[in-house]
Tab-separated table of C-alpha atoms in Angstrom:
chain	number	residue	atom	x	y	z
A	1	MET	CA	-21.530	-32.225	-19.595
A	2	PHE	CA	-22.250	-31.626	-16.176
A	3	LYS	CA	-19.110	-31.110	-13.858
A	4	GLU	CA	-20.791	-33.282	-11.127
A	5	THR	CA	-23.410	-36.262	-11.650
A	6	LEU	CA	-26.799	-34.795	-11.800
A	7	ILE	CA	-28.500	-37.773	-10.310
A	8	THR	CA	-26.709	-39.748	-7.441
A	9	ASN	CA	-29.798	-41.406	-5.658
A	10	ASP	CA	-29.852	-45.142	-7.155
A	11	ALA	CA	-33.540	-45.422	-6.514
A	12	ILE	CA	-34.063	-42.638	-9.073
A	13	VAL	CA	-31.473	-44.193	-11.194
A	14	LEU	CA	-33.231	-47.584	-11.487
A	15	GLY	CA	-36.773	-46.007	-12.005
A	16	LEU	CA	-35.166	-43.867	-14.707
A	17	LEU	CA	-33.818	-47.059	-16.606
A	18	ILE	CA	-37.072	-48.989	-16.240
A	19	CYS	CA	-38.803	-45.976	-17.573
A	20	LEU	CA	-36.373	-45.718	-20.602
A	21	LEU	CA	-36.943	-49.343	-21.299
A	22	TYR	CA	-40.844	-49.142	-21.204
A	23	PHE	CA	-40.459	-45.961	-23.325
A	24	VAL	CA	-38.420	-47.650	-26.009
A	25	PHE	CA	-40.679	-50.842	-26.097
A	26	ASP	CA	-44.011	-48.982	-26.083
A	27	ARG	CA	-42.761	-46.569	-29.076
A	28	ASN	CA	-41.553	-49.588	-30.992
A	29	LYS	CA	-45.093	-51.609	-30.557
A	30	ASN	CA	-47.440	-48.566	-30.541
A	31	GLY	CA	-45.533	-45.677	-32.104
A	32	GLY	CA	-47.046	-45.690	-35.646
A	33	LYS	CA	-45.152	-45.516	-38.972
A	34	PRO	CA	-42.475	-42.965	-38.157
A	35	TRP	CA	-41.223	-44.834	-34.822
A	36	GLN	CA	-41.309	-47.886	-37.071
A	37	SER	CA	-38.950	-46.521	-39.631
A	38	PHE	CA	-36.852	-45.038	-36.862
A	39	PHE	CA	-36.415	-48.583	-35.165
A	40	LYS	CA	-35.408	-50.078	-38.646
A	41	PHE	CA	-32.313	-48.048	-38.205
A	42	PHE	CA	-31.808	-48.091	-34.553
A	43	PRO	CA	-33.404	-51.301	-33.261
A	44	PRO	CA	-34.646	-51.463	-29.744
A	45	ILE	CA	-31.932	-53.418	-28.061
A	46	LEU	CA	-29.487	-50.875	-29.666
A	47	LEU	CA	-31.372	-48.192	-27.832
A	48	CYS	CA	-31.547	-50.239	-24.418
A	49	TYR	CA	-27.760	-50.023	-24.403
A	50	PHE	CA	-27.088	-46.632	-25.773
A	51	LEU	CA	-29.600	-44.439	-24.103
A	52	PRO	CA	-28.361	-45.146	-20.626
A	53	GLY	CA	-24.668	-44.816	-22.154
A	54	ALA	CA	-25.443	-41.538	-23.314
A	55	LEU	CA	-26.808	-40.311	-19.951
A	56	ASN	CA	-23.465	-41.668	-18.412
A	57	SER	CA	-21.469	-39.988	-20.842
A	58	LEU	CA	-23.292	-36.528	-20.444
A	59	GLY	CA	-22.979	-36.974	-16.436
A	60	ILE	CA	-26.503	-37.181	-15.821
A	61	ILE	CA	-25.846	-40.393	-14.215
A	62	SER	CA	-22.652	-42.464	-13.433
A	63	GLY	CA	-22.228	-45.985	-14.046
A	64	GLU	CA	-19.078	-46.166	-11.990
A	65	GLU	CA	-20.500	-44.378	-8.726
A	66	SER	CA	-23.735	-46.088	-8.971
A	67	GLN	CA	-24.413	-49.493	-7.172
A	68	VAL	CA	-27.253	-50.382	-9.755
A	69	TYR	CA	-25.185	-52.511	-11.877
A	70	PRO	CA	-23.053	-54.295	-9.159
A	71	VAL	CA	-26.703	-54.957	-7.481
A	72	VAL	CA	-28.324	-56.033	-10.604
A	73	SER	CA	-25.782	-58.303	-12.120
A	74	ARG	CA	-25.264	-60.197	-8.843
A	75	TYR	CA	-28.823	-60.721	-7.958
A	76	LEU	CA	-30.790	-60.556	-11.185
A	77	LEU	CA	-28.105	-62.369	-13.700
A	78	PRO	CA	-28.061	-65.826	-12.022
A	79	PRO	CA	-31.882	-66.212	-11.882
A	80	CYS	CA	-32.192	-64.890	-15.303
A	81	LEU	CA	-29.946	-67.395	-16.547
A	82	LEU	CA	-31.592	-70.278	-14.666
A	83	LEU	CA	-34.774	-69.332	-15.893
A	84	PHE	CA	-34.062	-69.000	-19.298
A	85	THR	CA	-31.974	-72.177	-19.222
A	86	LEU	CA	-34.874	-73.938	-17.198
A	87	SER	CA	-37.029	-73.981	-20.719
A	88	LEU	CA	-34.595	-76.053	-22.489
A	89	ASP	CA	-36.868	-78.552	-24.408
A	90	ILE	CA	-35.139	-81.501	-25.279
A	91	GLN	CA	-38.058	-83.153	-26.878
A	92	MET	CA	-38.652	-79.951	-29.030
A	93	LEU	CA	-34.941	-80.325	-30.184
A	94	LYS	CA	-35.380	-83.860	-31.101
A	95	LYS	CA	-38.661	-82.784	-33.069
A	96	LEU	CA	-36.602	-80.158	-34.872
A	97	GLY	CA	-34.149	-83.066	-35.874
A	98	ILE	CA	-30.394	-83.109	-35.513
A	99	LYS	CA	-29.723	-81.045	-38.701
A	100	ALA	CA	-31.176	-78.188	-37.067
A	101	VAL	CA	-29.109	-78.559	-33.788
A	102	LEU	CA	-26.045	-79.315	-35.999
A	103	VAL	CA	-26.281	-75.934	-37.935
A	104	PHE	CA	-27.067	-74.028	-34.780
A	105	LEU	CA	-23.520	-75.772	-33.105
A	106	ALA	CA	-21.643	-74.952	-36.310
A	107	GLY	CA	-22.339	-71.302	-35.605
A	108	THR	CA	-21.283	-71.741	-32.243
A	109	VAL	CA	-17.927	-73.455	-33.590
A	110	GLY	CA	-17.694	-70.590	-35.784
A	111	VAL	CA	-17.735	-67.914	-32.933
A	112	VAL	CA	-15.235	-70.035	-30.716
A	113	ILE	CA	-12.846	-70.503	-33.587
A	114	GLY	CA	-13.525	-67.130	-35.230
A	115	GLY	CA	-12.433	-64.987	-32.213
A	116	PRO	CA	-8.908	-65.940	-31.858
A	117	ILE	CA	-8.530	-66.036	-35.854
A	118	ALA	CA	-9.749	-62.618	-36.101
A	119	VAL	CA	-7.418	-61.475	-33.126
A	120	LEU	CA	-4.375	-62.908	-34.947
A	121	ILE	CA	-5.281	-61.372	-38.491
A	122	VAL	CA	-5.856	-57.952	-36.759
A	123	LYS	CA	-2.741	-58.345	-34.426
A	124	ALA	CA	-0.696	-58.805	-37.601
A	125	ILE	CA	-1.966	-55.732	-39.328
A	126	SER	CA	-1.996	-53.666	-36.015
A	127	PRO	CA	0.252	-55.237	-33.057
A	128	GLU	CA	-0.514	-52.191	-30.922
A	129	THR	CA	-4.294	-53.190	-30.849
A	130	PHE	CA	-3.290	-55.988	-28.369
A	131	SER	CA	-0.303	-54.787	-26.779
A	132	GLY	CA	1.043	-52.258	-24.413
A	133	VAL	CA	-1.788	-50.130	-23.115
A	134	ASN	CA	-4.060	-52.456	-24.765
A	135	SER	CA	-2.787	-55.743	-23.368
A	136	GLU	CA	-5.951	-56.281	-21.684
A	137	THR	CA	-7.909	-55.989	-24.838
A	138	TRP	CA	-8.899	-59.557	-24.748
A	139	ARG	CA	-10.695	-59.088	-21.397
A	140	GLY	CA	-13.235	-56.580	-23.258
A	141	LEU	CA	-13.525	-59.336	-26.008
A	142	SER	CA	-14.707	-61.596	-23.798
A	143	THR	CA	-18.004	-60.146	-23.415
A	144	VAL	CA	-18.423	-60.291	-27.258
A	145	ALA	CA	-17.704	-64.039	-26.876
A	146	GLY	CA	-20.573	-64.518	-24.274
A	147	SER	CA	-22.928	-62.387	-26.212
A	148	TRP	CA	-22.489	-64.091	-29.342
A	149	ILE	CA	-22.746	-67.817	-27.995
A	150	GLY	CA	-25.868	-67.025	-25.709
A	151	GLY	CA	-26.779	-63.603	-25.088
A	152	GLY	CA	-26.925	-60.492	-22.963
A	153	ALA	CA	-26.970	-62.846	-19.656
A	154	ASN	CA	-23.838	-64.721	-20.678
A	155	GLN	CA	-22.195	-61.247	-21.694
A	156	THR	CA	-22.664	-60.108	-18.121
A	157	ALA	CA	-21.414	-63.197	-16.534
A	158	LEU	CA	-18.288	-63.247	-18.452
A	159	LYS	CA	-17.801	-59.401	-17.779
A	160	GLU	CA	-18.025	-60.123	-13.984
A	161	VAL	CA	-15.401	-63.149	-14.392
A	162	PHE	CA	-12.902	-61.357	-16.623
A	163	GLU	CA	-13.523	-57.728	-15.374
A	164	PRO	CA	-12.683	-55.542	-18.406
A	165	SER	CA	-12.293	-51.719	-17.555
A	166	ALA	CA	-14.912	-49.467	-18.416
A	167	ALA	CA	-13.360	-48.091	-21.485
A	168	LEU	CA	-12.632	-51.655	-22.683
A	169	PHE	CA	-16.416	-52.609	-22.068
A	170	SER	CA	-17.713	-49.730	-23.700
A	171	GLN	CA	-15.809	-50.643	-27.000
A	172	SER	CA	-16.482	-54.171	-26.826
A	173	VAL	CA	-20.337	-53.492	-26.595
A	174	ALA	CA	-20.293	-51.038	-29.346
A	175	VAL	CA	-18.771	-53.839	-31.442
A	176	ASP	CA	-21.059	-56.657	-30.373
A	177	ILE	CA	-24.175	-54.468	-31.009
A	178	LEU	CA	-23.236	-52.713	-34.221
A	179	VAL	CA	-21.581	-55.847	-36.017
A	180	ALA	CA	-24.525	-58.092	-34.727
A	181	GLU	CA	-27.098	-55.755	-35.763
A	182	THR	CA	-25.637	-55.539	-39.264
A	183	TRP	CA	-25.599	-59.149	-39.560
A	184	LEU	CA	-29.156	-59.321	-38.442
A	185	ALA	CA	-30.247	-57.042	-41.176
A	186	ILE	CA	-28.255	-59.324	-43.795
A	187	LEU	CA	-30.347	-62.360	-42.604
A	188	LEU	CA	-33.652	-60.630	-42.362
A	189	LEU	CA	-32.817	-59.671	-46.073
A	190	GLY	CA	-32.544	-63.489	-46.865
A	191	VAL	CA	-35.938	-63.976	-44.992
A	192	ALA	CA	-37.444	-61.506	-47.362
A	193	ASN	CA	-36.051	-63.757	-50.293
A	194	LYS	CA	-36.554	-67.035	-48.417
A	195	ALA	CA	-37.900	-69.019	-51.662
A	196	LYS	CA	-34.295	-68.269	-53.407
A	197	MET	CA	-32.379	-69.007	-50.170
A	198	ASN	CA	-34.168	-72.391	-49.964
A	199	LYS	CA	-33.242	-73.390	-53.218
A	200	PHE	CA	-29.493	-72.195	-52.575
A	201	PHE	CA	-29.445	-74.577	-49.608
A	202	GLY	CA	-31.248	-77.273	-51.553
A	203	SER	CA	-34.166	-77.729	-49.348
A	204	ASN	CA	-38.029	-76.352	-49.070
A	205	SER	CA	-40.352	-74.913	-46.417
A	206	ASP	CA	-42.185	-78.257	-45.979
A	207	LEU	CA	-40.455	-79.113	-42.732
A	208	ILE	CA	-40.996	-75.544	-41.338
A	209	ASP	CA	-44.529	-75.866	-42.148
A	210	GLU	CA	-45.146	-78.855	-40.333
A	211	ILE	CA	-43.384	-77.476	-37.264
A	212	LYS	CA	-45.340	-74.333	-37.178
A	213	ASP	CA	-48.672	-76.203	-37.399
A	214	LYS	CA	-47.403	-78.403	-34.346
A	215	LEU	CA	-46.331	-75.495	-32.177
A	216	GLU	CA	-49.609	-73.676	-32.954
A	217	ALA	CA	-51.487	-76.573	-31.475
A	218	GLU	CA	-49.105	-77.172	-28.534
A	219	SER	CA	-49.017	-73.349	-27.517
A	220	LYS	CA	-52.859	-73.384	-27.478
A	221	LYS	CA	-52.951	-76.345	-25.286
A	222	LYS	CA	-50.396	-75.587	-22.698
A	223	THR	CA	-50.339	-71.884	-22.055
A	224	LYS	CA	-52.365	-70.717	-19.070
A	225	ILE	CA	-52.992	-67.244	-17.593
A	226	PRO	CA	-50.608	-67.137	-14.369
A	227	ILE	CA	-51.975	-66.244	-10.900
A	228	TYR	CA	-49.908	-64.697	-8.059
A	229	GLU	CA	-48.710	-68.179	-6.939
A	230	ASP	CA	-47.472	-68.996	-10.410
A	231	TYR	CA	-45.245	-65.845	-9.882
A	232	MET	CA	-43.937	-66.558	-6.553
A	233	LYS	CA	-42.994	-70.308	-7.752
A	234	ILE	CA	-40.913	-68.588	-10.560
A	235	LEU	CA	-39.378	-66.557	-8.132
A	236	ALA	CA	-38.533	-69.412	-5.480
A	237	VAL	CA	-37.167	-71.359	-8.475
A	238	GLY	CA	-35.083	-68.496	-9.485
A	239	PHE	CA	-33.788	-67.091	-6.715
A	240	GLY	CA	-33.654	-70.526	-4.712
A	241	GLY	CA	-31.408	-71.502	-7.419
A	242	THR	CA	-29.374	-68.873	-6.964
A	243	ALA	CA	-28.836	-69.214	-3.357
A	244	ILE	CA	-27.553	-72.815	-4.011
A	245	ALA	CA	-25.333	-71.417	-6.675
A	246	TYR	CA	-23.775	-68.952	-4.167
A	247	PHE	CA	-23.578	-71.333	-1.414
A	248	CYS	CA	-21.762	-73.984	-3.455
A	249	ALA	CA	-19.411	-71.159	-5.040
A	250	ASP	CA	-18.541	-69.957	-1.320
A	251	LEU	CA	-17.079	-73.479	-0.594
A	252	ILE	CA	-15.288	-73.954	-4.209
A	253	THR	CA	-13.600	-70.653	-4.270
A	254	PRO	CA	-11.781	-70.777	-1.228
A	255	PHE	CA	-10.565	-74.330	-1.675
A	256	ILE	CA	-9.116	-73.574	-5.301
A	257	SER	CA	-7.631	-70.408	-4.204
A	258	GLU	CA	-5.975	-72.011	-1.415
A	259	ASN	CA	-4.971	-75.392	-3.100
A	260	TYR	CA	-4.531	-74.246	-6.574
A	261	PRO	CA	-3.610	-70.689	-6.637
A	262	ASP	CA	-2.214	-71.153	-10.435
A	263	LEU	CA	-5.718	-71.496	-11.749
A	264	ALA	CA	-6.437	-67.812	-11.179
A	265	LYS	CA	-5.274	-66.922	-14.656
A	266	PHE	CA	-8.225	-69.263	-16.023
A	267	SER	CA	-10.557	-67.291	-13.656
A	268	LEU	CA	-11.208	-70.250	-11.517
A	269	THR	CA	-10.801	-68.567	-8.463
A	270	SER	CA	-13.569	-66.225	-9.192
A	271	SER	CA	-16.537	-66.943	-7.158
A	272	PHE	CA	-19.016	-65.434	-9.665
A	273	PHE	CA	-17.749	-67.875	-12.323
A	274	TRP	CA	-18.852	-70.686	-10.258
A	275	VAL	CA	-22.153	-69.196	-9.480
A	276	VAL	CA	-22.850	-68.981	-13.277
A	277	VAL	CA	-21.634	-72.387	-13.749
A	278	ILE	CA	-23.511	-73.916	-11.044
A	279	VAL	CA	-26.744	-71.864	-11.716
A	280	THR	CA	-26.670	-72.720	-15.461
A	281	LEU	CA	-26.492	-76.634	-14.479
A	282	ILE	CA	-29.293	-76.295	-12.023
A	283	GLY	CA	-31.261	-74.811	-14.787
A	284	ILE	CA	-30.373	-77.640	-17.181
A	285	GLY	CA	-31.259	-80.315	-14.631
A	286	LEU	CA	-34.687	-78.663	-13.673
A	287	SER	CA	-35.404	-78.446	-17.357
A	288	GLN	CA	-35.945	-82.513	-17.171
A	289	THR	CA	-38.245	-82.301	-14.318
A	290	LYS	CA	-41.809	-80.954	-13.528
A	291	VAL	CA	-40.483	-77.735	-12.498
A	292	LYS	CA	-40.031	-76.720	-16.120
A	293	GLU	CA	-44.089	-76.296	-16.184
A	294	ILE	CA	-43.520	-72.707	-14.975
A	295	GLU	CA	-42.567	-71.853	-18.360
A	296	HIS	CA	-46.076	-71.971	-19.299
A	297	VAL	CA	-46.878	-69.362	-16.918
A	298	GLY	CA	-44.314	-66.802	-17.779
A	299	ALA	CA	-40.834	-67.974	-16.408
A	300	THR	CA	-39.214	-66.871	-19.767
A	301	LYS	CA	-41.182	-63.762	-20.086
A	302	LEU	CA	-39.900	-62.760	-16.237
A	303	ALA	CA	-36.110	-63.840	-17.225
A	304	THR	CA	-36.696	-61.359	-20.107
A	305	VAL	CA	-37.368	-58.566	-17.943
A	306	PHE	CA	-34.614	-59.399	-15.713
A	307	LEU	CA	-32.305	-59.326	-18.877
A	308	TYR	CA	-33.449	-56.001	-20.139
A	309	ILE	CA	-32.907	-54.354	-16.786
A	310	LEU	CA	-29.225	-55.882	-17.019
A	311	ILE	CA	-28.788	-54.608	-20.410
A	312	ALA	CA	-29.869	-51.047	-19.305
A	313	SER	CA	-27.808	-51.340	-16.187
A	314	ILE	CA	-24.728	-52.502	-18.652
A	315	GLY	CA	-25.585	-49.585	-20.895
A	316	MET	CA	-24.979	-46.887	-18.077
A	317	GLN	CA	-21.486	-48.376	-17.691
A	318	MET	CA	-20.528	-47.324	-21.149
A	319	SER	CA	-18.850	-44.119	-22.222
A	320	LEU	CA	-19.577	-43.306	-25.698
A	321	VAL	CA	-16.421	-41.390	-26.100
A	322	ALA	CA	-14.135	-44.263	-25.461
A	323	ILE	CA	-15.531	-46.109	-28.383
A	324	ALA	CA	-13.634	-44.288	-30.969
A	325	ASP	CA	-10.348	-44.826	-29.149
A	326	ASN	CA	-9.917	-48.436	-30.614
A	327	PRO	CA	-11.373	-48.397	-33.918
A	328	MET	CA	-9.594	-51.877	-35.262
A	329	LEU	CA	-11.731	-53.648	-32.531
A	330	PHE	CA	-14.518	-53.257	-35.302
A	331	LEU	CA	-12.458	-55.062	-37.625
A	332	VAL	CA	-11.919	-57.883	-35.212
A	333	GLY	CA	-15.793	-58.086	-35.113
A	334	PHE	CA	-16.282	-58.068	-38.737
A	335	ILE	CA	-13.762	-60.675	-39.378
A	336	TRP	CA	-15.357	-62.713	-36.643
A	337	ILE	CA	-18.646	-62.515	-37.723
A	338	VAL	CA	-17.773	-63.553	-41.396
A	339	ILE	CA	-16.127	-66.612	-39.966
A	340	HIS	CA	-19.283	-67.567	-38.097
A	341	ALA	CA	-21.252	-67.022	-41.098
A	342	VAL	CA	-19.070	-68.907	-43.118
A	343	PHE	CA	-19.221	-71.940	-40.675
A	344	ILE	CA	-23.140	-71.733	-40.691
A	345	VAL	CA	-23.722	-71.206	-44.340
A	346	VAL	CA	-21.369	-74.166	-45.244
A	347	ALA	CA	-23.135	-76.353	-42.441
A	348	GLY	CA	-26.497	-75.470	-43.862
A	349	LYS	CA	-25.551	-76.003	-47.422
A	350	LEU	CA	-24.032	-79.561	-46.513
A	351	LEU	CA	-26.910	-80.624	-44.549
A	352	LYS	CA	-29.377	-79.293	-47.219
A	353	VAL	CA	-31.517	-77.639	-44.431
A	354	PRO	CA	-34.258	-74.781	-44.855
A	355	TYR	CA	-32.939	-71.207	-44.798
A	356	PHE	CA	-35.132	-70.901	-41.506
A	357	PHE	CA	-32.727	-72.968	-39.588
A	358	VAL	CA	-29.547	-71.087	-40.976
A	359	ALA	CA	-30.919	-67.631	-39.914
A	360	VAL	CA	-32.545	-68.720	-36.368
A	361	GLY	CA	-29.520	-70.718	-35.650
A	362	SER	CA	-27.142	-67.875	-36.325
A	363	GLN	CA	-29.322	-65.584	-34.318
A	364	ALA	CA	-29.801	-68.087	-31.511
A	365	ASN	CA	-25.913	-67.619	-31.150
A	366	VAL	CA	-25.115	-64.052	-31.991
A	367	GLY	CA	-28.231	-62.286	-31.059
A	368	GLY	CA	-29.739	-64.527	-28.239
A	369	ALA	CA	-33.514	-64.959	-27.634
A	370	ALA	CA	-34.603	-61.667	-28.679
A	371	SER	CA	-33.070	-61.494	-32.213
A	372	ALA	CA	-33.649	-65.282	-32.763
A	373	SER	CA	-37.360	-64.408	-32.035
A	374	VAL	CA	-37.081	-61.599	-34.289
A	375	VAL	CA	-35.951	-63.668	-37.239
A	376	ALA	CA	-38.243	-66.609	-36.621
A	377	ALA	CA	-41.332	-64.012	-36.321
A	378	ALA	CA	-40.551	-62.759	-39.744
A	379	PHE	CA	-41.149	-66.363	-41.091
A	380	HIS	CA	-44.322	-66.705	-38.829
A	381	PRO	CA	-45.265	-65.750	-35.379
A	382	SER	CA	-45.881	-69.129	-34.131
A	383	LEU	CA	-42.262	-70.183	-34.940
A	384	ILE	CA	-40.874	-67.645	-32.251
A	385	SER	CA	-40.761	-70.416	-29.753
A	386	VAL	CA	-38.307	-72.452	-32.049
A	387	GLY	CA	-35.870	-69.478	-31.873
A	388	VAL	CA	-36.303	-69.375	-28.165
A	389	ILE	CA	-35.663	-73.022	-27.613
A	390	LEU	CA	-32.381	-72.849	-29.680
A	391	SER	CA	-31.430	-69.471	-27.952
A	392	VAL	CA	-31.883	-71.646	-24.711
A	393	LEU	CA	-29.424	-74.069	-25.905
A	394	GLY	CA	-27.256	-70.996	-26.546
A	395	TYR	CA	-27.645	-69.795	-22.663
A	396	ALA	CA	-26.690	-73.183	-21.858
A	397	LEU	CA	-23.665	-73.334	-23.696
A	398	GLY	CA	-23.099	-69.394	-23.715
A	399	THR	CA	-20.895	-69.351	-20.653
A	400	TYR	CA	-18.838	-72.412	-21.159
A	401	ALA	CA	-18.162	-71.934	-24.599
A	402	GLY	CA	-17.714	-68.030	-24.191
A	403	TYR	CA	-15.111	-68.952	-21.481
A	404	LEU	CA	-13.395	-71.303	-23.879
A	405	THR	CA	-13.368	-68.775	-26.679
A	406	THR	CA	-11.868	-66.040	-24.282
A	407	GLN	CA	-9.167	-68.276	-23.111
A	408	LEU	CA	-8.070	-68.817	-26.981
A	409	ILE	CA	-8.313	-65.166	-27.661
A	410	ARG	CA	-6.175	-64.449	-24.514
A	411	LEU	CA	-3.620	-66.785	-26.198
A	412	ALA	CA	-4.072	-65.409	-29.350
A	413	SER	CA	-3.431	-61.771	-28.520
A	414	GLY	CA	-0.030	-63.061	-26.777
A	415	GLN	CA	-1.188	-62.664	-23.156
């Protein structure tokens, strides 16, 4: 490890992170069989977190000294959230049917309830996990709550609201990624045995086949090649909405701080909390207008680029050494994901839905758009948009439900 940070120029740091992202995704797509075998054990999103974390731990770059993360989180996160939420398709949700949405929401409830229950169980086994020097552990778990009801953008939003320490954040990201990827592997195993899983849930694949055919036809009809005016419109909507959110937050935050200072414990005096709330509402509102047509020229793709830059900048905040300092957090994570699994499996069984809705609904919560798309594609590539649609619903709910979950975890931990 270097005594002093080797690379301190943020222009170099940002370039290095983006090149790392390109390398990971290029090898995943074009790397051949050896790389495909490698990525089965180390998924791309895992490397997007841990490679920058390794550079930070080795002293090559410094997450603490660099301004890359503060800039990226403040200026790319809000438009990222807005553009993801903008693609919320109420009509498609209606086509999927109320059962698909109910299964997804059951998964959300499982995360909201599972977090505090897991904390109570682990606290009874190991009180020191949530007391003394670890009394702020709940702040780190807020980022897991955001990630598991939405995705990376919601995770970053709640990190900015609750401000866990660098060590806590490193531990929580490790719990998030390792537990979530284990659950993803289990779901994909189910996809390989989907006929048996459909039989277990008392359903068949007829509905999924019908949706697949409709989506293939709609995709060919609506998608078009973007021109530069389209990209300018996407950026204008994303950053214009962000500007409105910051303007409103600058009015709301001082008012609450002056008149209702006690609300600080609920983070309602945090300016960034209001930015995230408002920008998400703007996205939901615009999703019901013609503005949402920018989705057909790549709004979600651009938001995904922003998201992975966020993930890499989050990764450079991690200290891999800190992960081993609080191993009981992994028990919290595993209990938490089991409760989520119970909720969504029971809902799927009671509603007799195809396994597709259980697997994709779960990942739309726990993994976000990327993992939900992976699971959906495992059934058929044309079904990727279903994973994205349910994930967008997760993005819309993620900050609010994640905030509620964090407050319940805070109470469960005795703070």
